CSV table of C-alpha atoms in Angstrom, one decimal:
chain,number,residue,atom,x,y,z
A,1,MET,CA,-15.1,-8.2,16.0
A,2,THR,CA,-12.2,-9.8,14.5
A,3,SER,CA,-9.3,-8.6,13.1
A,4,ALA,CA,-9.9,-10.2,9.4
A,5,PRO,CA,-13.4,-10.7,9.1
A,6,GLY,CA,-15.0,-12.5,6.2
A,7,PRO,CA,-13.6,-15.2,4.3
A,8,ALA,CA,-10.2,-14.2,4.5
A,9,GLY,CA,-8.3,-17.1,2.5
A,10,PRO,CA,-4.8,-18.6,3.7
A,11,THR,CA,-2.3,-16.4,5.1
A,12,PRO,CA,1.7,-16.7,3.7
A,13,GLU,CA,2.1,-18.5,7.2
A,14,ASP,CA,-0.5,-20.8,6.5
A,15,PRO,CA,0.3,-24.5,5.1
A,16,ALA,CA,-2.3,-24.1,2.9
A,17,CYS,CA,-0.1,-21.6,0.6
A,18,ALA,CA,2.8,-24.0,1.0
A,19,ALA,CA,0.5,-26.7,-0.5
A,20,ARG,CA,-0.4,-25.0,-3.8
A,21,PRO,CA,1.7,-23.0,-6.2
A,22,PRO,CA,1.6,-19.4,-6.4
A,23,ALA,CA,-0.7,-18.0,-9.0
A,24,ALA,CA,2.3,-16.3,-11.0
A,25,SER,CA,3.0,-18.8,-13.3
A,26,LEU,CA,2.1,-16.9,-16.3
A,27,VAL,CA,2.8,-13.1,-16.4
A,28,HIS,CA,1.9,-10.2,-19.2
A,29,HIS,CA,4.8,-8.8,-20.6
A,30,ARG,CA,5.4,-6.5,-23.2
A,31,GLY,CA,2.2,-7.3,-25.1
A,32,ARG,CA,2.4,-11.1,-24.7
A,33,ILE,CA,1.5,-14.0,-22.0
A,34,MET,CA,4.8,-15.9,-20.9
A,35,PRO,CA,6.5,-17.8,-18.1
A,36,ALA,CA,7.8,-15.2,-15.2
A,37,ALA,CA,11.1,-16.0,-15.6
A,38,GLU,CA,11.1,-15.0,-19.6
A,39,ALA,CA,9.7,-11.7,-18.6
A,40,VAL,CA,13.0,-9.8,-18.4
A,41,LEU,CA,14.1,-6.4,-19.2
A,42,PRO,CA,17.7,-5.6,-21.2
A,43,VAL,CA,20.6,-5.6,-19.0
A,44,GLY,CA,21.3,-2.0,-20.6
A,45,SER,CA,17.8,-0.8,-20.3
A,46,ILE,CA,17.2,2.6,-18.6
A,47,ALA,CA,15.0,1.0,-15.5
A,48,LEU,CA,18.1,-0.9,-14.7
A,49,ARG,CA,20.7,2.1,-15.2
A,50,TYR,CA,18.7,4.8,-13.7
A,51,GLY,CA,16.0,3.1,-11.8
A,52,VAL,CA,13.3,4.5,-13.8
A,53,SER,CA,10.3,1.9,-13.3
A,54,VAL,CA,6.9,2.6,-11.6
A,55,PHE,CA,4.4,0.3,-10.3
A,56,GLU,CA,1.1,-0.4,-8.6
A,57,GLY,CA,-0.3,-3.2,-6.2
A,58,ILE,CA,-3.8,-4.1,-6.6
A,59,ARG,CA,-5.4,-6.6,-4.3
A,60,LEU,CA,-8.0,-9.2,-5.6
A,61,TYR,CA,-10.5,-10.4,-3.0
A,62,ARG,CA,-12.5,-13.6,-3.2
A,63,ARG,CA,-16.2,-12.2,-3.1
A,64,ALA,CA,-18.4,-13.4,-0.4
A,65,ASP,CA,-20.9,-14.8,-2.7
A,66,PRO,CA,-19.5,-18.0,-3.5
A,67,SER,CA,-20.4,-17.6,-7.4
A,68,GLY,CA,-19.0,-14.3,-7.2
A,69,GLY,CA,-15.1,-15.0,-8.2
A,70,VAL,CA,-12.6,-12.3,-7.6
A,71,ARG,CA,-12.6,-8.8,-7.9
A,72,ALA,CA,-10.2,-6.0,-8.2
A,73,TRP,CA,-10.1,-3.5,-5.4
A,74,LEU,CA,-10.1,0.2,-5.9
A,75,LEU,CA,-8.9,-0.4,-9.4
A,76,ASP,CA,-9.9,2.8,-10.9
A,77,GLN,CA,-7.7,4.8,-8.0
A,78,HIS,CA,-4.9,2.6,-8.7
A,79,LEU,CA,-4.7,3.2,-12.4
A,80,GLU,CA,-5.3,7.0,-11.6
A,81,ARG,CA,-2.3,7.1,-9.2
A,82,LEU,CA,-0.1,4.7,-12.0
A,83,ARG,CA,-0.9,7.4,-14.7
A,84,ASN,CA,0.2,9.9,-12.1
A,85,SER,CA,3.4,8.4,-11.7
A,86,CYS,CA,4.1,7.5,-15.5
A,87,ARG,CA,3.6,11.1,-16.2
A,88,LEU,CA,6.1,12.3,-13.1
A,89,MET,CA,8.8,10.2,-14.6
A,90,GLY,CA,8.4,10.8,-18.0
A,91,LEU,CA,6.8,7.3,-19.2
A,92,ASP,CA,3.7,6.5,-21.7
A,93,GLU,CA,0.8,6.4,-19.4
A,94,GLU,CA,-1.3,5.3,-22.3
A,95,CYS,CA,-0.7,1.6,-21.4
A,96,CYS,CA,-2.6,1.8,-18.3
A,97,ALA,CA,-6.0,1.6,-20.2
A,98,ALA,CA,-4.9,-2.1,-20.8
A,99,VAL,CA,-4.5,-2.9,-17.5
A,100,PRO,CA,-8.3,-4.0,-16.5
A,101,GLU,CA,-8.4,-6.5,-19.4
A,102,ILE,CA,-4.9,-8.1,-18.5
A,103,VAL,CA,-6.0,-8.5,-15.0
A,104,ASP,CA,-8.7,-10.6,-16.3
A,105,GLU,CA,-6.8,-12.5,-18.8
A,106,LEU,CA,-4.2,-13.7,-16.1
A,107,VAL,CA,-6.7,-14.7,-13.5
A,108,ALA,CA,-8.3,-16.9,-16.0
A,109,VAL,CA,-5.3,-18.3,-17.5
A,110,ASN,CA,-3.7,-18.8,-13.7
A,111,GLY,CA,-6.9,-20.3,-12.5
A,112,VAL,CA,-6.7,-17.4,-9.9
A,113,ASP,CA,-10.1,-18.1,-7.3
A,114,GLY,CA,-8.9,-16.6,-4.2
A,115,ASP,CA,-7.0,-13.7,-2.6
A,116,ALA,CA,-4.4,-12.3,-4.7
A,117,TYR,CA,-1.9,-9.5,-5.3
A,118,VAL,CA,-1.2,-7.7,-8.7
A,119,ARG,CA,1.7,-5.8,-9.3
A,120,VAL,CA,1.5,-3.6,-12.3
A,121,ALA,CA,4.9,-2.1,-13.6
A,122,VAL,CA,5.9,0.3,-16.2
A,123,SER,CA,9.3,0.5,-17.0
A,124,ALA,CA,12.0,2.7,-19.1
A,125,ALA,CA,12.6,-0.8,-21.3
A,126,ASN,CA,15.3,1.0,-24.0
A,127,ALA,CA,18.9,1.4,-23.5
A,128,GLY,CA,20.3,5.0,-23.4
A,129,GLY,CA,21.7,7.6,-21.1
A,130,ILE,CA,20.6,9.7,-18.4
A,131,THR,CA,18.8,12.6,-20.9
A,132,ALA,CA,17.4,9.6,-23.6
A,133,PRO,CA,13.4,9.6,-23.5
A,134,ALA,CA,12.0,6.2,-22.4
A,135,GLU,CA,10.2,3.6,-24.3
A,136,THR,CA,7.7,1.7,-21.8
A,137,ALA,CA,7.2,-1.7,-21.2
A,138,LEU,CA,4.1,-2.8,-19.4
A,139,THR,CA,4.4,-5.9,-16.9
A,140,VAL,CA,1.7,-7.5,-15.0
A,141,SER,CA,1.7,-10.4,-12.7
A,142,VAL,CA,-0.5,-12.0,-10.2
A,143,THR,CA,0.5,-13.6,-6.9
A,144,THR,CA,-1.5,-15.6,-4.4
A,145,SER,CA,-1.6,-13.7,-1.2
A,146,GLY,CA,-3.1,-14.0,1.8
A,147,ARG,CA,-3.2,-12.0,5.3
A,148,LYS,CA,0.2,-11.0,6.7
A,149,LYS,CA,0.7,-12.4,9.9
A,150,TRP,CA,0.1,-9.3,12.1
A,151,LEU,CA,-3.5,-9.1,11.0
A,152,ALA,CA,-3.7,-12.8,10.3
A,153,THR,CA,-2.8,-13.2,14.1
A,154,GLY,CA,-3.3,-9.9,15.7
A,155,THR,CA,-0.4,-10.1,17.8
A,156,GLY,CA,0.7,-6.6,16.3
A,157,ALA,CA,3.8,-5.6,15.2
A,158,ARG,CA,6.8,-3.5,17.2
A,159,LEU,CA,7.3,-0.4,15.2
A,160,GLY,CA,10.6,1.6,16.0
A,161,VAL,CA,11.4,5.2,14.9
A,162,SER,CA,14.1,5.3,11.9
A,163,THR,CA,17.1,7.3,12.1
A,164,TRP,CA,16.7,7.1,8.0
A,165,GLN,CA,14.8,9.9,6.6
A,166,ARG,CA,12.2,10.4,3.5
A,167,PRO,CA,13.4,12.8,1.1
A,168,GLY,CA,11.8,15.9,0.8
A,169,ALA,CA,9.7,17.7,-2.4
A,170,HIS,CA,12.9,19.4,-3.4
A,171,VAL,CA,14.7,15.8,-3.7
A,172,PHE,CA,12.1,13.2,-5.2
A,173,PRO,CA,8.6,13.4,-5.9
A,174,ALA,CA,6.9,11.5,-2.7
A,175,ALA,CA,3.9,10.8,-5.2
A,176,ALA,CA,5.7,8.9,-8.1
A,177,LYS,CA,5.6,5.3,-7.3
A,178,ASN,CA,8.9,4.2,-8.6
A,179,ILE,CA,11.1,1.6,-7.5
A,180,SER,CA,14.3,3.9,-6.7
A,181,ALA,CA,12.1,5.6,-3.8
A,182,TYR,CA,12.1,2.1,-2.0
A,183,ALA,CA,15.9,1.9,-1.8
A,184,GLY,CA,16.5,4.0,1.2
A,185,PRO,CA,13.5,2.5,3.0
A,186,ARG,CA,15.0,-0.9,2.4
A,187,LEU,CA,18.0,0.0,4.2
A,188,ALA,CA,15.8,1.4,7.2
A,189,VAL,CA,13.9,-1.7,7.6
A,190,ALA,CA,17.2,-3.6,7.8
A,191,GLU,CA,18.1,-1.6,10.5
A,192,ALA,CA,15.1,-1.7,12.6
A,193,ARG,CA,15.1,-5.5,12.3
A,194,ALA,CA,18.7,-5.6,13.4
A,195,ALA,CA,17.6,-3.4,16.5
A,196,GLY,CA,14.7,-6.1,17.1
A,197,TYR,CA,11.8,-4.2,15.5
A,198,ASP,CA,9.5,-5.8,12.9
A,199,THR,CA,9.4,-2.5,10.7
A,200,CYS,CA,9.7,1.2,11.3
A,201,VAL,CA,8.5,4.5,10.0
A,202,LEU,CA,11.2,7.3,8.8
A,203,LEU,CA,11.0,10.7,9.6
A,204,THR,CA,11.6,14.0,7.4
A,205,ALA,CA,14.2,16.4,7.4
A,206,GLU,CA,12.2,18.8,10.1
A,207,GLY,CA,11.8,15.7,12.4
A,208,LEU,CA,8.2,14.8,11.6
A,209,VAL,CA,6.8,11.5,11.1
A,210,SER,CA,6.6,10.5,7.5
A,211,GLU,CA,5.5,6.9,7.0
A,212,ALA,CA,6.9,3.4,6.9
A,213,PRO,CA,8.8,1.9,4.2
A,214,THR,CA,5.8,0.5,2.4
A,215,ALA,CA,2.6,1.4,4.6
A,216,THR,CA,0.6,4.7,5.5
A,217,LEU,CA,0.6,5.3,9.4
A,218,PHE,CA,-2.3,6.6,11.4
A,219,LEU,CA,-2.7,6.9,14.6
A,220,VAL,CA,-6.0,7.5,16.8
A,221,GLU,CA,-6.1,9.9,20.1
A,222,GLU,CA,-9.5,9.5,21.7
A,223,GLY,CA,-11.3,8.5,19.3
A,224,ARG,CA,-10.0,10.6,16.4
A,225,LEU,CA,-7.9,9.5,13.6
A,226,VAL,CA,-4.6,11.2,12.4
A,227,THR,CA,-2.4,10.4,9.4
A,228,PRO,CA,0.8,12.6,8.5
A,229,ARG,CA,0.1,15.4,5.8
A,230,LEU,CA,1.1,14.5,1.9
A,231,GLU,CA,3.5,17.2,2.3
A,232,ASP,CA,5.6,15.4,4.8
A,233,ALA,CA,7.2,13.2,2.2
A,234,VAL,CA,4.2,10.5,2.3
A,235,LEU,CA,3.4,8.8,-0.9
A,236,PRO,CA,-0.6,9.4,-1.5
A,237,GLY,CA,-2.1,5.9,-0.6
A,238,VAL,CA,-5.0,4.4,-2.1
A,239,THR,CA,-5.6,2.5,1.1
A,240,ARG,CA,-4.7,5.7,2.8
A,241,ALA,CA,-7.5,7.6,0.9
A,242,TRP,CA,-10.3,5.2,1.8
A,243,VAL,CA,-9.7,5.0,5.5
A,244,LEU,CA,-10.1,8.9,5.3
A,245,ALA,CA,-13.3,8.4,3.3
A,246,ALA,CA,-14.3,5.5,5.3
A,247,ALA,CA,-14.1,7.1,8.5
A,248,ALA,CA,-16.8,9.7,8.0
A,249,GLY,CA,-19.3,6.5,7.3
A,250,LEU,CA,-18.1,5.2,10.9
A,251,ALA,CA,-18.6,8.7,13.0
A,252,LEU,CA,-14.7,9.2,13.1
A,253,PRO,CA,-13.3,12.2,13.2
A,254,ALA,CA,-10.0,12.5,10.7
A,255,ALA,CA,-7.5,14.6,9.6
A,256,ALA,CA,-4.2,14.9,8.0
A,257,GLU,CA,-1.9,16.7,10.7
A,258,PRO,CA,1.8,17.3,11.4
A,259,VAL,CA,2.6,14.6,13.9
A,260,SER,CA,5.7,14.3,15.9
A,261,PRO,CA,7.6,11.2,17.5
A,262,ARG,CA,6.2,12.0,20.8
A,263,ARG,CA,2.7,12.3,19.5
A,264,LEU,CA,3.4,9.0,17.9
A,265,ARG,CA,4.3,7.5,21.0
A,266,ALA,CA,1.4,9.0,23.1
A,267,ALA,CA,-1.3,7.7,20.7
A,268,ASP,CA,-3.9,5.3,21.9
A,269,GLU,CA,-3.9,3.2,18.7
A,270,VAL,CA,-1.5,3.0,16.0
A,271,PHE,CA,-1.8,1.0,12.7
A,272,LEU,CA,-0.2,0.8,9.5
A,273,CYS,CA,-2.0,0.4,6.0
A,274,GLY,CA,-1.2,-0.3,2.4
A,275,THR,CA,-2.0,-2.6,-0.4
A,276,GLY,CA,0.1,-5.2,0.2
A,277,ALA,CA,-0.1,-5.1,4.2
A,278,GLU,CA,-3.8,-4.5,4.0
A,279,PHE,CA,-4.0,-3.1,8.0
A,280,THR,CA,-0.8,-3.6,10.7
A,281,PRO,CA,-1.9,-3.2,13.9
A,282,VAL,CA,1.2,-1.9,16.1
A,283,ARG,CA,1.5,-2.7,19.8
A,284,GLU,CA,4.8,-1.2,20.7
A,285,VAL,CA,6.5,2.3,19.4
A,286,ASP,CA,10.2,2.5,20.5
A,287,GLY,CA,9.8,-0.4,23.0
A,288,ALA,CA,6.7,1.1,24.9
A,289,ARG,CA,3.1,-0.3,24.6
A,290,CYS,CA,0.7,1.8,22.6
A,291,GLY,CA,-1.7,3.4,24.8
A,292,THR,CA,-4.8,0.7,24.6
A,293,TRP,CA,-3.3,-2.0,23.4
A,294,PRO,CA,-4.4,-5.2,23.0
A,295,ARG,CA,-7.6,-3.1,22.7
A,296,ARG,CA,-7.7,-1.2,19.4
A,297,PRO,CA,-11.6,-0.7,18.5
A,298,VAL,CA,-10.9,2.0,16.1
A,299,THR,CA,-8.5,0.0,14.1
A,300,GLU,CA,-10.8,-3.2,14.6
A,301,ALA,CA,-13.8,-1.3,13.1
A,302,LEU,CA,-11.8,0.1,9.8
A,303,VAL,CA,-10.3,-3.5,9.3
A,304,ASP,CA,-14.1,-4.7,9.3
A,305,ALA,CA,-15.8,-2.2,7.1
A,306,TYR,CA,-12.5,-2.9,4.7
A,307,PHE,CA,-13.3,-6.2,4.5
A,308,ARG,CA,-16.9,-6.4,4.3
A,309,GLN,CA,-16.7,-3.7,1.2
A,310,ALA,CA,-13.7,-5.6,-0.4
A,311,ARG,CA,-15.9,-9.0,-0.2
A,312,GLY,CA,-18.9,-7.4,-1.5
A,313,GLU,CA,-21.1,-7.5,1.4
A,314,ASP,CA,-21.5,-4.0,1.7
A,315,ALA,CA,-21.4,-1.1,-0.6
A,316,VAL,CA,-17.7,0.3,-1.1
A,317,THR,CA,-17.1,3.5,0.2
A,318,ALA,CA,-16.6,6.4,-2.6
A,319,VAL,CA,-13.3,7.1,-2.7
A,320,ARG,CA,-11.3,10.2,-4.8
A,321,TRP,CA,-7.7,9.4,-5.2
A,322,THR,CA,-5.6,12.8,-5.5
A,323,ALA,CA,-2.3,13.8,-4.9
A,324,ALA,CA,-3.0,16.3,-2.7
A,325,ASP,CA,-5.0,15.7,0.9
A,326,PRO,CA,-8.7,15.3,0.1
A,327,ARG,CA,-11.0,18.0,1.1
A,328,PRO,CA,-12.9,15.4,3.2
A,329,ALA,CA,-10.1,15.1,5.4
A,330,GLU,CA,-9.2,19.0,5.6
A,331,GLU,CA,-12.9,19.8,6.6
A,332,ALA,CA,-12.9,16.9,9.4
A,333,ALA,CA,-9.6,18.9,10.5
A,334,ARG,CA,-11.7,22.0,11.2
């Protein structure tokens, strides 16, 4: 079983990516298609002054059928999360309805014919003080994107447990995918790389494992899949929801539970997942090899199922995105 089955497209490290320009020369911004360099917000906007801008990353996958073109993966779930983020941040969610049509238009005008990444942003574009109501601007771009190197090469990432923390719900809502929520994790990644790690996981104020800066954490214990609870300052990930739903079809017990750093270090397998990363196999945690590395049968089974579904070779698992842990995961924990 391979780490990235199906027609995977070029990776960022593949010379084929460097040989052709990224599919992002034209973007949608505030109701118009324009060159990316012209898609700007005023320097005095609330988005730039106070960081009020929510976003979604959505994957486009080339279908296995040569005539199938590209398809947005789990689009409805991403748009539901985008609407939720808008509501939490006081932004108008009505613009989200136009996203599917805009994505189709950008695919056409940019000639996208392979795997790509869509970024959808809803920002407070007007000037104003901290109490001013937001006037929203929708920005959508599409960029060529293949596998990240950890999945493409199967080498596995080195993961560290960060000294930085994820803020609790009393500080900032974890379910809001807002740009300001990434400022602290950005510092955590810089610290981790300076220490020789590839990335890191952050802890809660209570010392429990939360998530990686841009991805959800999963661990495998004797064939059982475990991920931190949403209440542990975890963004409700769309890929996270897919993994929990798909686990049932693979006869994998799966649950959201409290995860301590010690439990993480003792796991048989560890991986990160998210829209941008897809899947990141982890070979080390805090310098210690993961239990069964390089064997990772559970991770590989999930990766195989993911790409077969994303490319239209298998039926897509029904996924219900919710800002709370879905019932199937709760039932699997019993």
